[in-house]
PDB file of C-alpha atoms in Angstrom:
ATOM      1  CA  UNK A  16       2.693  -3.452   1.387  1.00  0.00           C
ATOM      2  CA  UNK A  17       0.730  -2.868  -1.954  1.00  0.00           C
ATOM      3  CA  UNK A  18      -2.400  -3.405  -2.461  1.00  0.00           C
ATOM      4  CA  UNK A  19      -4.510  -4.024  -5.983  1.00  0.00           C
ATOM      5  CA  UNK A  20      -7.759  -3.565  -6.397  1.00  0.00           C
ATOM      6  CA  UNK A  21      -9.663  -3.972  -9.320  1.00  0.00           C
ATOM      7  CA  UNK A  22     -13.061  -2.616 -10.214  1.00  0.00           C
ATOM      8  CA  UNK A  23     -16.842  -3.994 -10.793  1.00  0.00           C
ATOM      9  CA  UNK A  24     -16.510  -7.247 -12.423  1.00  0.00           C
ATOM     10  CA  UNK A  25     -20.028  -6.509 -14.955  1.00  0.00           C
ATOM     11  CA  UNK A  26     -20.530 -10.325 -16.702  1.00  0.00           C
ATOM     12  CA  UNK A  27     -18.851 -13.042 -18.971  1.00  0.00           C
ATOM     13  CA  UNK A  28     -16.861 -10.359 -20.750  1.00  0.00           C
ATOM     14  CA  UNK A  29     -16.036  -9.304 -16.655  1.00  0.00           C
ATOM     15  CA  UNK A  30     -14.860 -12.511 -15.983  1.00  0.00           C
ATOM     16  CA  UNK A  31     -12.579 -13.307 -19.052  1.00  0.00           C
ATOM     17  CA  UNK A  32     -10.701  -9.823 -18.595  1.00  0.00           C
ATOM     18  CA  UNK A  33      -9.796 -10.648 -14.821  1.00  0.00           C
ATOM     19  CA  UNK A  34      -9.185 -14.212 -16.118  1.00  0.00           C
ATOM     20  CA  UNK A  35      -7.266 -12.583 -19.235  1.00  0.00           C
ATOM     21  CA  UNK A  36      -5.425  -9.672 -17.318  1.00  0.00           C
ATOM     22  CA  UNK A  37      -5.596 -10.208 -13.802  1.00  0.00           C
ATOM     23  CA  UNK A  38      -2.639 -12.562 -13.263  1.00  0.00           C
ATOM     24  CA  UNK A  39      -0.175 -10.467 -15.994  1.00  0.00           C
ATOM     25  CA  UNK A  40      -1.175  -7.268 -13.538  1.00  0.00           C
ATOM     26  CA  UNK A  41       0.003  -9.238 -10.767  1.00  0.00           C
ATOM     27  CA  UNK A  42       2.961 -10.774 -12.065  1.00  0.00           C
ATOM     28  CA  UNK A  43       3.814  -6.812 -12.992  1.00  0.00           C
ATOM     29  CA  UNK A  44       2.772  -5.352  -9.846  1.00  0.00           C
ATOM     30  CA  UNK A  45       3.839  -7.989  -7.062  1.00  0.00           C
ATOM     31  CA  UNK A  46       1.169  -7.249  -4.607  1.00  0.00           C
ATOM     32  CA  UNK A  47       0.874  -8.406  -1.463  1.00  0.00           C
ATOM     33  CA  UNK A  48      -2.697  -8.249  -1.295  1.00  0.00           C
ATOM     34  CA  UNK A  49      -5.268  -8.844  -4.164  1.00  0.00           C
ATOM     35  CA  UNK A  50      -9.549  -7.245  -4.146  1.00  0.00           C
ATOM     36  CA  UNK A  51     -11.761  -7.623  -6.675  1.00  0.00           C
ATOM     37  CA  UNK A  52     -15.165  -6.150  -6.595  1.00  0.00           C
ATOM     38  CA  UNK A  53     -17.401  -8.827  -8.183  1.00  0.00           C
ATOM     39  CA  UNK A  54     -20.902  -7.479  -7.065  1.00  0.00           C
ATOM     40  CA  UNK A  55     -21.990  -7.636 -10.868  1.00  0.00           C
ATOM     41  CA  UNK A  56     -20.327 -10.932 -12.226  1.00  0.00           C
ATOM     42  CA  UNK A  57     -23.376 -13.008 -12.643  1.00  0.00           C
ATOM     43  CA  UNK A  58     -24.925 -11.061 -15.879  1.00  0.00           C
ATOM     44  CA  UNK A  59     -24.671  -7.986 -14.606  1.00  0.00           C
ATOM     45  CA  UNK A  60     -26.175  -8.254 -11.132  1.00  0.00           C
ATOM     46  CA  UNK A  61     -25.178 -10.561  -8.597  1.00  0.00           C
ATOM     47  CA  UNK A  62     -22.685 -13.461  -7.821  1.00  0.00           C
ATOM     48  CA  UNK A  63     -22.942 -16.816  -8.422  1.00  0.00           C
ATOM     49  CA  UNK A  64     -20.309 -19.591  -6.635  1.00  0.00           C
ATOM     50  CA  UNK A  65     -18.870 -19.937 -10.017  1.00  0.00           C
ATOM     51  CA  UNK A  66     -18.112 -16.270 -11.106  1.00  0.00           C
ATOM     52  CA  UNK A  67     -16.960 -16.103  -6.972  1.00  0.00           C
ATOM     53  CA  UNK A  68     -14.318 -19.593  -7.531  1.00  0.00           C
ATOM     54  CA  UNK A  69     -13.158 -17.906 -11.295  1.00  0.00           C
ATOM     55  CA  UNK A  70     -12.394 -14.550  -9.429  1.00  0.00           C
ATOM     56  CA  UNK A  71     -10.119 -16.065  -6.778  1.00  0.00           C
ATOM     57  CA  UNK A  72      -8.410 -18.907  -9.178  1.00  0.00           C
ATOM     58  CA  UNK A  73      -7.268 -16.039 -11.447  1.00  0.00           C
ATOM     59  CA  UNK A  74      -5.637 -13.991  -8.646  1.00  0.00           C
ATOM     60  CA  UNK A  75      -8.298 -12.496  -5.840  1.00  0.00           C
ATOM     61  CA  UNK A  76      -7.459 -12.914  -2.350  1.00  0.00           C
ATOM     62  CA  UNK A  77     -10.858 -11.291  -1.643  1.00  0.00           C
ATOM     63  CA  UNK A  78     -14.058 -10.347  -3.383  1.00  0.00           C
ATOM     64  CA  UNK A  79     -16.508  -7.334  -2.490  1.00  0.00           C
ATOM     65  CA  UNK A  80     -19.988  -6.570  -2.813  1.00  0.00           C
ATOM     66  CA  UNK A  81     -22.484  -3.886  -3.420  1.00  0.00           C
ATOM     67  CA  UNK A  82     -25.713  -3.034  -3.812  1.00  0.00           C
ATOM     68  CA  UNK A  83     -26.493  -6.071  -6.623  1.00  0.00           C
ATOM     69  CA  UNK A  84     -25.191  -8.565  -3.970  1.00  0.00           C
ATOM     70  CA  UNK A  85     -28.554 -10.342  -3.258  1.00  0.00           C
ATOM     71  CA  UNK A  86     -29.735 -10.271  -6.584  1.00  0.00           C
ATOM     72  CA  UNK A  87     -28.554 -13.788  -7.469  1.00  0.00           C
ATOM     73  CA  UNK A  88     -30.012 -16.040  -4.679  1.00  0.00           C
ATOM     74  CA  UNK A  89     -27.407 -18.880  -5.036  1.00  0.00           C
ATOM     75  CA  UNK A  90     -25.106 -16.243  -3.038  1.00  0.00           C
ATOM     76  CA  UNK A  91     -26.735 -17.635  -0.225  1.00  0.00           C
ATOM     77  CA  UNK A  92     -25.674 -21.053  -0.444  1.00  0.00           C
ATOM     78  CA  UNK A  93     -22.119 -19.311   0.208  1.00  0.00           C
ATOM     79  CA  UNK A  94     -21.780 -16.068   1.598  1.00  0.00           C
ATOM     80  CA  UNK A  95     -21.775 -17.723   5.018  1.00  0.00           C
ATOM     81  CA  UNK A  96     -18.918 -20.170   4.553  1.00  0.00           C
ATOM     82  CA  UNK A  97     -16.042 -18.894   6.203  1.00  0.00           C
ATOM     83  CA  UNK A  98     -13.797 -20.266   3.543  1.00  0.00           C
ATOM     84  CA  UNK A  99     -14.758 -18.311   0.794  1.00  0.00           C
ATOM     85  CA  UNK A 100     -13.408 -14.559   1.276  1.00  0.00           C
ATOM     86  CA  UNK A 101     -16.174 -13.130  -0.158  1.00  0.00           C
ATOM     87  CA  UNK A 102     -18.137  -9.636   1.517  1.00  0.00           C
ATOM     88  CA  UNK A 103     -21.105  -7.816   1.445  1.00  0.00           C
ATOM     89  CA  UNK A 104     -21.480  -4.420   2.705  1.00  0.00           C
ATOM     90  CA  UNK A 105     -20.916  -4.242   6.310  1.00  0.00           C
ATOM     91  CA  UNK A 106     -24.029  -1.764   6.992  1.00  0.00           C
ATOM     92  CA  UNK A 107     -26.978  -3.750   5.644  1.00  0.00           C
ATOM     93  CA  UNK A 108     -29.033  -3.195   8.683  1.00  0.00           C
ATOM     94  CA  UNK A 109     -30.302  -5.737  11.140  1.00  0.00           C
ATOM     95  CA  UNK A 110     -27.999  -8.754  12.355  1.00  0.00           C
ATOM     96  CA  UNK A 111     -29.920 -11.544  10.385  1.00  0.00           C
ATOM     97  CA  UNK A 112     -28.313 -10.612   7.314  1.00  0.00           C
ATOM     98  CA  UNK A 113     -25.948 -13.190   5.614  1.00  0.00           C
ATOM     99  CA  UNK A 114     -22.763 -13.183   5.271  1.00  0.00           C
ATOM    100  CA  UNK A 115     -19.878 -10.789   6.049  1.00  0.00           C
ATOM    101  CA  UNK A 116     -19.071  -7.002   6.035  1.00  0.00           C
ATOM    102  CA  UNK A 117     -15.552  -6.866   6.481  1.00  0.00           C
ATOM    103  CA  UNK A 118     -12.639  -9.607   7.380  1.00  0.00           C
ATOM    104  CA  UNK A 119      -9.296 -10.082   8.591  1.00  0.00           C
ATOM    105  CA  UNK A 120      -6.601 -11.411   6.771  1.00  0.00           C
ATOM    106  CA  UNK A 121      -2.998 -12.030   7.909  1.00  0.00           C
ATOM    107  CA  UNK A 122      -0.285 -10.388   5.431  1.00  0.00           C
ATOM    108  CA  UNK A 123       3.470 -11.637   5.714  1.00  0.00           C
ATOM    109  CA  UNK A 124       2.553 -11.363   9.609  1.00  0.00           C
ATOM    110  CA  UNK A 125       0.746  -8.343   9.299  1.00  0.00           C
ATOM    111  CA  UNK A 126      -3.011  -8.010  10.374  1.00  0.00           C
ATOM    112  CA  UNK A 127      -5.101  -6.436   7.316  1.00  0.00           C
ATOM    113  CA  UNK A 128      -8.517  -5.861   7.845  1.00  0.00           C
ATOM    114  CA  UNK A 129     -10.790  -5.700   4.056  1.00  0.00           C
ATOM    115  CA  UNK A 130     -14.148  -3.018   4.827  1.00  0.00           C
ATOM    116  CA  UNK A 131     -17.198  -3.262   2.696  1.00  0.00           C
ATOM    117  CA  UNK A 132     -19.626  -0.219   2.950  1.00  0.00           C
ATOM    118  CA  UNK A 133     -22.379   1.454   0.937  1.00  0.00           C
ATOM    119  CA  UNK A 134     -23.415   4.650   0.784  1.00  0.00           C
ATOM    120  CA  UNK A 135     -27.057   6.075   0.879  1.00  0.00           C
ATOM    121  CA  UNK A 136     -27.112   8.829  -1.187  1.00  0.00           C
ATOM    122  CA  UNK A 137     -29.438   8.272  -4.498  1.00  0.00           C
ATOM    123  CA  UNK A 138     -29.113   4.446  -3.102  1.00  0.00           C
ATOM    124  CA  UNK A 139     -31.070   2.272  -0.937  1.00  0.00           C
ATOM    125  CA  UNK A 140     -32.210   3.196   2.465  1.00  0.00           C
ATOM    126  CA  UNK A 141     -29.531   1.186   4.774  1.00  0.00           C
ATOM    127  CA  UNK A 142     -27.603   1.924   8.227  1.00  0.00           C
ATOM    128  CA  UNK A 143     -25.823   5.389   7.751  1.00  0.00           C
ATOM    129  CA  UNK A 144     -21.818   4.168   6.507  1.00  0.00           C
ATOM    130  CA  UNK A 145     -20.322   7.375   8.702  1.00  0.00           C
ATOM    131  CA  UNK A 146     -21.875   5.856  12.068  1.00  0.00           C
ATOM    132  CA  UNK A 147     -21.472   1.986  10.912  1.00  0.00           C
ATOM    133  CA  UNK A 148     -17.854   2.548   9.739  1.00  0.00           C
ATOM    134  CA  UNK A 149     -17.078   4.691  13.203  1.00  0.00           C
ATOM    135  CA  UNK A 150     -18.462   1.896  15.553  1.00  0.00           C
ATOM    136  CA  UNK A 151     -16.366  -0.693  13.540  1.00  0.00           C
ATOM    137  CA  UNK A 152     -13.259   0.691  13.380  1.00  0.00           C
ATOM    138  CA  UNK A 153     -13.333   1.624  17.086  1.00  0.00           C
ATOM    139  CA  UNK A 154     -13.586  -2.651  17.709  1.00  0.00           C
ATOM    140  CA  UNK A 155     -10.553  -3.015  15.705  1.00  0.00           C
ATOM    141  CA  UNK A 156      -7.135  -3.539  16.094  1.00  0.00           C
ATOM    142  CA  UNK A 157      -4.984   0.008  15.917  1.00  0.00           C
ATOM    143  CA  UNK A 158      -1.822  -0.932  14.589  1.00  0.00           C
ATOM    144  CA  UNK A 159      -3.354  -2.893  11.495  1.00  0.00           C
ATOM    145  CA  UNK A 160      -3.765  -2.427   7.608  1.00  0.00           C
ATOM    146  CA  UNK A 161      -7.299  -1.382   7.069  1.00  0.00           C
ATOM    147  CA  UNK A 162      -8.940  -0.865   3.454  1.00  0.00           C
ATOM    148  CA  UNK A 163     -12.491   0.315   2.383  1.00  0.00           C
ATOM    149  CA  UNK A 164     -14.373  -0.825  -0.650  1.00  0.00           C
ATOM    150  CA  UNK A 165     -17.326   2.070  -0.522  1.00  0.00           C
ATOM    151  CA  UNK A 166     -19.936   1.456  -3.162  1.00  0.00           C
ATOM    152  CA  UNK A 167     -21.654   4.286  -3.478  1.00  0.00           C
ATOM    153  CA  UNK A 168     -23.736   6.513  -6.444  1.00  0.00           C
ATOM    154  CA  UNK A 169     -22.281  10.707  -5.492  1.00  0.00           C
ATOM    155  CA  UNK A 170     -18.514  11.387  -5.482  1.00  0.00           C
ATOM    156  CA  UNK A 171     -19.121  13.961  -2.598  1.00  0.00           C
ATOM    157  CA  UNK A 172     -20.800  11.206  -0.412  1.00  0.00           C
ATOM    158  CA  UNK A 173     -16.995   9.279  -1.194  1.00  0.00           C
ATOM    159  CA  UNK A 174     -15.066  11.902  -0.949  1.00  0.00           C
ATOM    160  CA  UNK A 175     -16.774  13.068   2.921  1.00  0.00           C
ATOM    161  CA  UNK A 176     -16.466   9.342   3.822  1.00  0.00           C
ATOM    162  CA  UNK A 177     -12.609   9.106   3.175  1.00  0.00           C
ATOM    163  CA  UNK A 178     -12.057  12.929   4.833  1.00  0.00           C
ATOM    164  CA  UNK A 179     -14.173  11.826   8.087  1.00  0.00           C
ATOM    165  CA  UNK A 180     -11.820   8.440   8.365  1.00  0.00           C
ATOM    166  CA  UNK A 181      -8.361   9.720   7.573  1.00  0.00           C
ATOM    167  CA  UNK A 182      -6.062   8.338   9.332  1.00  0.00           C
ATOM    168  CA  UNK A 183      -8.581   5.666  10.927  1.00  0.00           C
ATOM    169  CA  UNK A 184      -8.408   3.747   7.752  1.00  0.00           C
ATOM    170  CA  UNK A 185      -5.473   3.086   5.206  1.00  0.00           C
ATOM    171  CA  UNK A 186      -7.527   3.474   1.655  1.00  0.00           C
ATOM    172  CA  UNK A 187     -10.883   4.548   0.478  1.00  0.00           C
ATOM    173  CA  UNK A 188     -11.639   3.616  -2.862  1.00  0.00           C
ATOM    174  CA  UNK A 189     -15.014   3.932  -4.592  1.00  0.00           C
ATOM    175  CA  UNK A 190     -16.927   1.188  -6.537  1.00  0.00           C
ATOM    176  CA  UNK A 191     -20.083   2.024  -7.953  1.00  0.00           C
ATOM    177  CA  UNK A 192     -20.557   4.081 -11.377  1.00  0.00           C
ATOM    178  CA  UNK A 193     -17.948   1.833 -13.286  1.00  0.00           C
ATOM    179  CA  UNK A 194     -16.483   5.358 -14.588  1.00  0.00           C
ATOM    180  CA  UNK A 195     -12.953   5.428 -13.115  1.00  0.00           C
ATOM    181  CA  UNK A 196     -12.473   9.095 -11.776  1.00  0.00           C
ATOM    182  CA  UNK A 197      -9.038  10.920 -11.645  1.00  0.00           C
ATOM    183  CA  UNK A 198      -8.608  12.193  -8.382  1.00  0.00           C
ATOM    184  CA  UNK A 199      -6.252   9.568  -6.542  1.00  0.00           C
ATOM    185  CA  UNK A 200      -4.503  10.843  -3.736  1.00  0.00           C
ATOM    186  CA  UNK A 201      -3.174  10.402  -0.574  1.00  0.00           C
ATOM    187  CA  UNK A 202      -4.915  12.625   2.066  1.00  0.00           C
ATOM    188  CA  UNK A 203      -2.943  14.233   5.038  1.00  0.00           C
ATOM    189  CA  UNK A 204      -0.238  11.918   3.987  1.00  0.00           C
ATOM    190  CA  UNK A 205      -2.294   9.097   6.006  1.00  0.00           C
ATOM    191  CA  UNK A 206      -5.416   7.771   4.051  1.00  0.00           C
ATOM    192  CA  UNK A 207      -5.548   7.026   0.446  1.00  0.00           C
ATOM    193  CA  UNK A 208      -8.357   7.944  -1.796  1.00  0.00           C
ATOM    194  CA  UNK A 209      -9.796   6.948  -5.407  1.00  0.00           C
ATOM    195  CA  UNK A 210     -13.219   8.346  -5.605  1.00  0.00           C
ATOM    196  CA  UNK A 211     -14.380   5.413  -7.845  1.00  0.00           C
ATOM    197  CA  UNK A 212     -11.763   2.417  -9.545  1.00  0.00           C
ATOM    198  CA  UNK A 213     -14.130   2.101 -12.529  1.00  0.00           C
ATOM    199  CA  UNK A 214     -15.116  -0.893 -13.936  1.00  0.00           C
ATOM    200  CA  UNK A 215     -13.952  -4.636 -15.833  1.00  0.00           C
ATOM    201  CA  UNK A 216     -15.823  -5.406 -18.390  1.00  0.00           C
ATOM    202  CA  UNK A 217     -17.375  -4.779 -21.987  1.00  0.00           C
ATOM    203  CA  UNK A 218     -15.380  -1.373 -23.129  1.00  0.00           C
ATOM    204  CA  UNK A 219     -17.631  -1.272 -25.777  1.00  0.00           C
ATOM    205  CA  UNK A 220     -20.926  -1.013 -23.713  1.00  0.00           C
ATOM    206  CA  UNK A 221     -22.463   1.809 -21.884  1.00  0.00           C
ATOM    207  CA  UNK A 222     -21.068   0.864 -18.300  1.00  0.00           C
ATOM    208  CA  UNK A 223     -21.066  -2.727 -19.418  1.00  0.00           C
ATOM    209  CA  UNK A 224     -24.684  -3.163 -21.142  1.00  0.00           C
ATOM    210  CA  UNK A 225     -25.690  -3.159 -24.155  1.00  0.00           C
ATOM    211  CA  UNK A 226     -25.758   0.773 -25.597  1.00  0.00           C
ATOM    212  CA  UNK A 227     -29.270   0.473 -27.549  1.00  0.00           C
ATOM    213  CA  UNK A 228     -31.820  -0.110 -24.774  1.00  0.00           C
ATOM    214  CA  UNK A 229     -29.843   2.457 -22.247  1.00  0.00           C
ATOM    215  CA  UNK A 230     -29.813   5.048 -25.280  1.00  0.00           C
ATOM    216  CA  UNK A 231     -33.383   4.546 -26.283  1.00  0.00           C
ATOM    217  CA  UNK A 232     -34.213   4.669 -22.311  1.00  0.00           C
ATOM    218  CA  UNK A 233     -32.821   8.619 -22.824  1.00  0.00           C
ATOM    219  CA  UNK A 234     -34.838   9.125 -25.772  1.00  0.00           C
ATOM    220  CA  UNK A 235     -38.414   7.770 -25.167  1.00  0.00           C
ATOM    221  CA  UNK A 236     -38.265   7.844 -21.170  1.00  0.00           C
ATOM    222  CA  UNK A 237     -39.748   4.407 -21.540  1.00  0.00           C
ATOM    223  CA  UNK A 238     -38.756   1.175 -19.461  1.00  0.00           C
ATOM    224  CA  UNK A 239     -36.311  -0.762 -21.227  1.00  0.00           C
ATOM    225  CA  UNK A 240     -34.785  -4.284 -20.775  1.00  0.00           C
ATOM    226  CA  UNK A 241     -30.998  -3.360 -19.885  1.00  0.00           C
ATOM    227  CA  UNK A 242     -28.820  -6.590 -21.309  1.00  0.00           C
ATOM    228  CA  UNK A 243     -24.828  -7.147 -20.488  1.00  0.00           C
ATOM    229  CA  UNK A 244     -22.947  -6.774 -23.719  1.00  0.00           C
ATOM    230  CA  UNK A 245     -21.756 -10.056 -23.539  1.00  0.00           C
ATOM    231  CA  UNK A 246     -19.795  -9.486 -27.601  1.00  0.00           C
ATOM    232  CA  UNK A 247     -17.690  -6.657 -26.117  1.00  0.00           C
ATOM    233  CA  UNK A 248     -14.133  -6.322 -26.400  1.00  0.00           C
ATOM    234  CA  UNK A 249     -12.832  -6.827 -22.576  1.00  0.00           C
ATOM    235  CA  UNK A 250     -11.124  -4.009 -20.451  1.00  0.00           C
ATOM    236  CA  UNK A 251      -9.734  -3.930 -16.712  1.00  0.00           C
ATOM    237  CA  UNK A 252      -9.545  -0.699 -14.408  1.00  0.00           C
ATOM    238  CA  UNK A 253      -7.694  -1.036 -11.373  1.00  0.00           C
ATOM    239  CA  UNK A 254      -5.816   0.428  -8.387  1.00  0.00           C
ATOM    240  CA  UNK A 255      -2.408   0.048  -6.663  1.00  0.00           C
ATOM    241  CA  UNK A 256      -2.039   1.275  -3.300  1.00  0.00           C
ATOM    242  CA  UNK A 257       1.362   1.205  -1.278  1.00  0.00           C
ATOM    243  CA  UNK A 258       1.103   1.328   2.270  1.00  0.00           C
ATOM    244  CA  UNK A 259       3.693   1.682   5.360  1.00  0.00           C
ATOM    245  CA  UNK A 260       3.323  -1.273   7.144  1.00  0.00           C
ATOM    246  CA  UNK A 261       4.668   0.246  10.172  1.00  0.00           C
ATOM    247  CA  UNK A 262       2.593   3.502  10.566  1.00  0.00           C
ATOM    248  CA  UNK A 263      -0.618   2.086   8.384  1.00  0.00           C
ATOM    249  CA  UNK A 264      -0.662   5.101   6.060  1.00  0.00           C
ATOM    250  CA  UNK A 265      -0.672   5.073   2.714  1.00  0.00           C
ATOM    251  CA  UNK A 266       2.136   6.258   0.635  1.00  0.00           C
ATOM    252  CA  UNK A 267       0.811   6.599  -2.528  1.00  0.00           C
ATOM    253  CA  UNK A 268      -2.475   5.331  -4.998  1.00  0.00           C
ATOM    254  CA  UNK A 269      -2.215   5.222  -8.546  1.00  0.00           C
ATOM    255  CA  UNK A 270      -4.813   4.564 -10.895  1.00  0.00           C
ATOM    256  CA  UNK A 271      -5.008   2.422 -14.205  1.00  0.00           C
ATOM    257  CA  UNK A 272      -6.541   1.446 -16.645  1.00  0.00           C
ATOM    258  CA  UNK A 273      -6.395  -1.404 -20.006  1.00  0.00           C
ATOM    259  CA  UNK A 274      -8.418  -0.983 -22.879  1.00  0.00           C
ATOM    260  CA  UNK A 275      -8.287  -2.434 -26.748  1.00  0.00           C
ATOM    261  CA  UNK A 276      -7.079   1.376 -27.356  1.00  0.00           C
ATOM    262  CA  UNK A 277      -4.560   1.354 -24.148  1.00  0.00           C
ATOM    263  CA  UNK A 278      -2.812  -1.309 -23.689  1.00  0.00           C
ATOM    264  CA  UNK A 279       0.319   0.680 -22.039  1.00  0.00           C
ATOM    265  CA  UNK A 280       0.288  -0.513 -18.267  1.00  0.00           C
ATOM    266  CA  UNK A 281       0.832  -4.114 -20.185  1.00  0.00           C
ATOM    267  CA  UNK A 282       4.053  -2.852 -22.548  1.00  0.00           C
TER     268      UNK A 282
END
């Protein structure tokens, strides 16, 4: 079975690259199973229905959150509908909170099971992912497909998290900092891990904003107004992750990335 994931949708600029890219990478890759994160598709923070119904019509099976997940309220008008495979991070805390942090989906006849955590480190105060992910995984089932999207802020809070569930869980791979790392791997020969993806959008922003306000932010140490670049020329960074489907561990996880500048994983 492979497996694509592809990084933090940030925008318009988001959008049009999955729209753009998305079903070429597919079409290239044949994967059985398709995850976008789109936690920052509405301008930057949030998801609207729209941004969620472009994702999926251009390719995603499934679509992640993060820690901008509530930051559009129209996500509640459809986080809850159980047609629309779209998550938020499983250990929000409390059981009033909408939507969902994980789901199953049947594969060719295989059970595959999509996790959404965040971490807490430099983040928000919210139900420790360790504890959350151990209770959840021990409900279930054992001889099943079972990927994590952890959005978190430290690479050593990412890297513990995929050490502590190897061979519990098929793939760890890290959303968050929308810088794609280079350390994919396959731990123990059982649990894949990509410390962060990166992220799809503006490749001429500063992690998908506007560079002025972020770089006068550095210089003054005043509040500025961070803006999307919304005129940036589009790029896409990804995953592909092959797993056995009879022993659930990953055999490999390879990174990539398209740029105007690198446009090789497309020639």
């Amino acid at each position: 079975m492979k497996i694509l994931f592809v990084g933090d949708v940030v925008g318009s600029v988001g959008i049009k690259a999955i729209e753009t890219y998305l079903p070429e990478i597919k079409q290239r890759v044949k994967p059985q199973l398709t995850i976008v994160n789109g936690e920052n598709a509405a301008g930057g923070k949030g998801t609207k229905e729209p941004d969620y119904q472009k994702i999926t019509r251009a390719g995603a099976d499934v679509v992640t959150g993060g820690n901008h997940t509530w930051d559009k309220r129209e996500i509640l008008d459809f986080i809850d509908d159980p047609k629309k495979n779209i998550l938020r991070p499983y250990n929000f805390p409390g059981e009033r909170v909408p939507g969902r942090g994980f789901l199953e989906i049947n594969v060719n006849s295989k059970k595959v099971y999509v996790i959404n955590m965040m971490g807490t480190a430099l983040m928000r105060p919210i139900d420790n992912p360790f504890i959350a992910a151990d209770k959840l995984v021990d409900t279930l089932d054992e001889d099943a497909v079972k990927f994590v999207d952890f959005h978190a802020e430290t690479t050593s809070e990412k890297i513990a998290f995929a050490n502590y569930m190897v061979g519990r869980v098929s793939a760890v791979v890290g959303t968050h900092t929308h810088v794609q790392t280079n350390d994919a791997q396959v731990i123990n020969k059982q649990t894949a891990l990509l410390t962060d993806v990166g992220m799809t959008g503006s490749y001429d922003g500063i992690l998908g904003d506007k560079k002025e306000p972020i770089i006068n932010n550095f210089l003054t140490q005043r509040p500025n107004k961070f803006d999307v670049d919304e005129d940036g020329r589009m790029q896409i960074n990804f995953c592909v992750i092959d797993i056995n489907d009879k022993t659930n561990n990953a055999r490999s996880i390879k990174n990539y990335v398209i740029t105007p500048n690198n446009q090789t994983f497309l020639n």
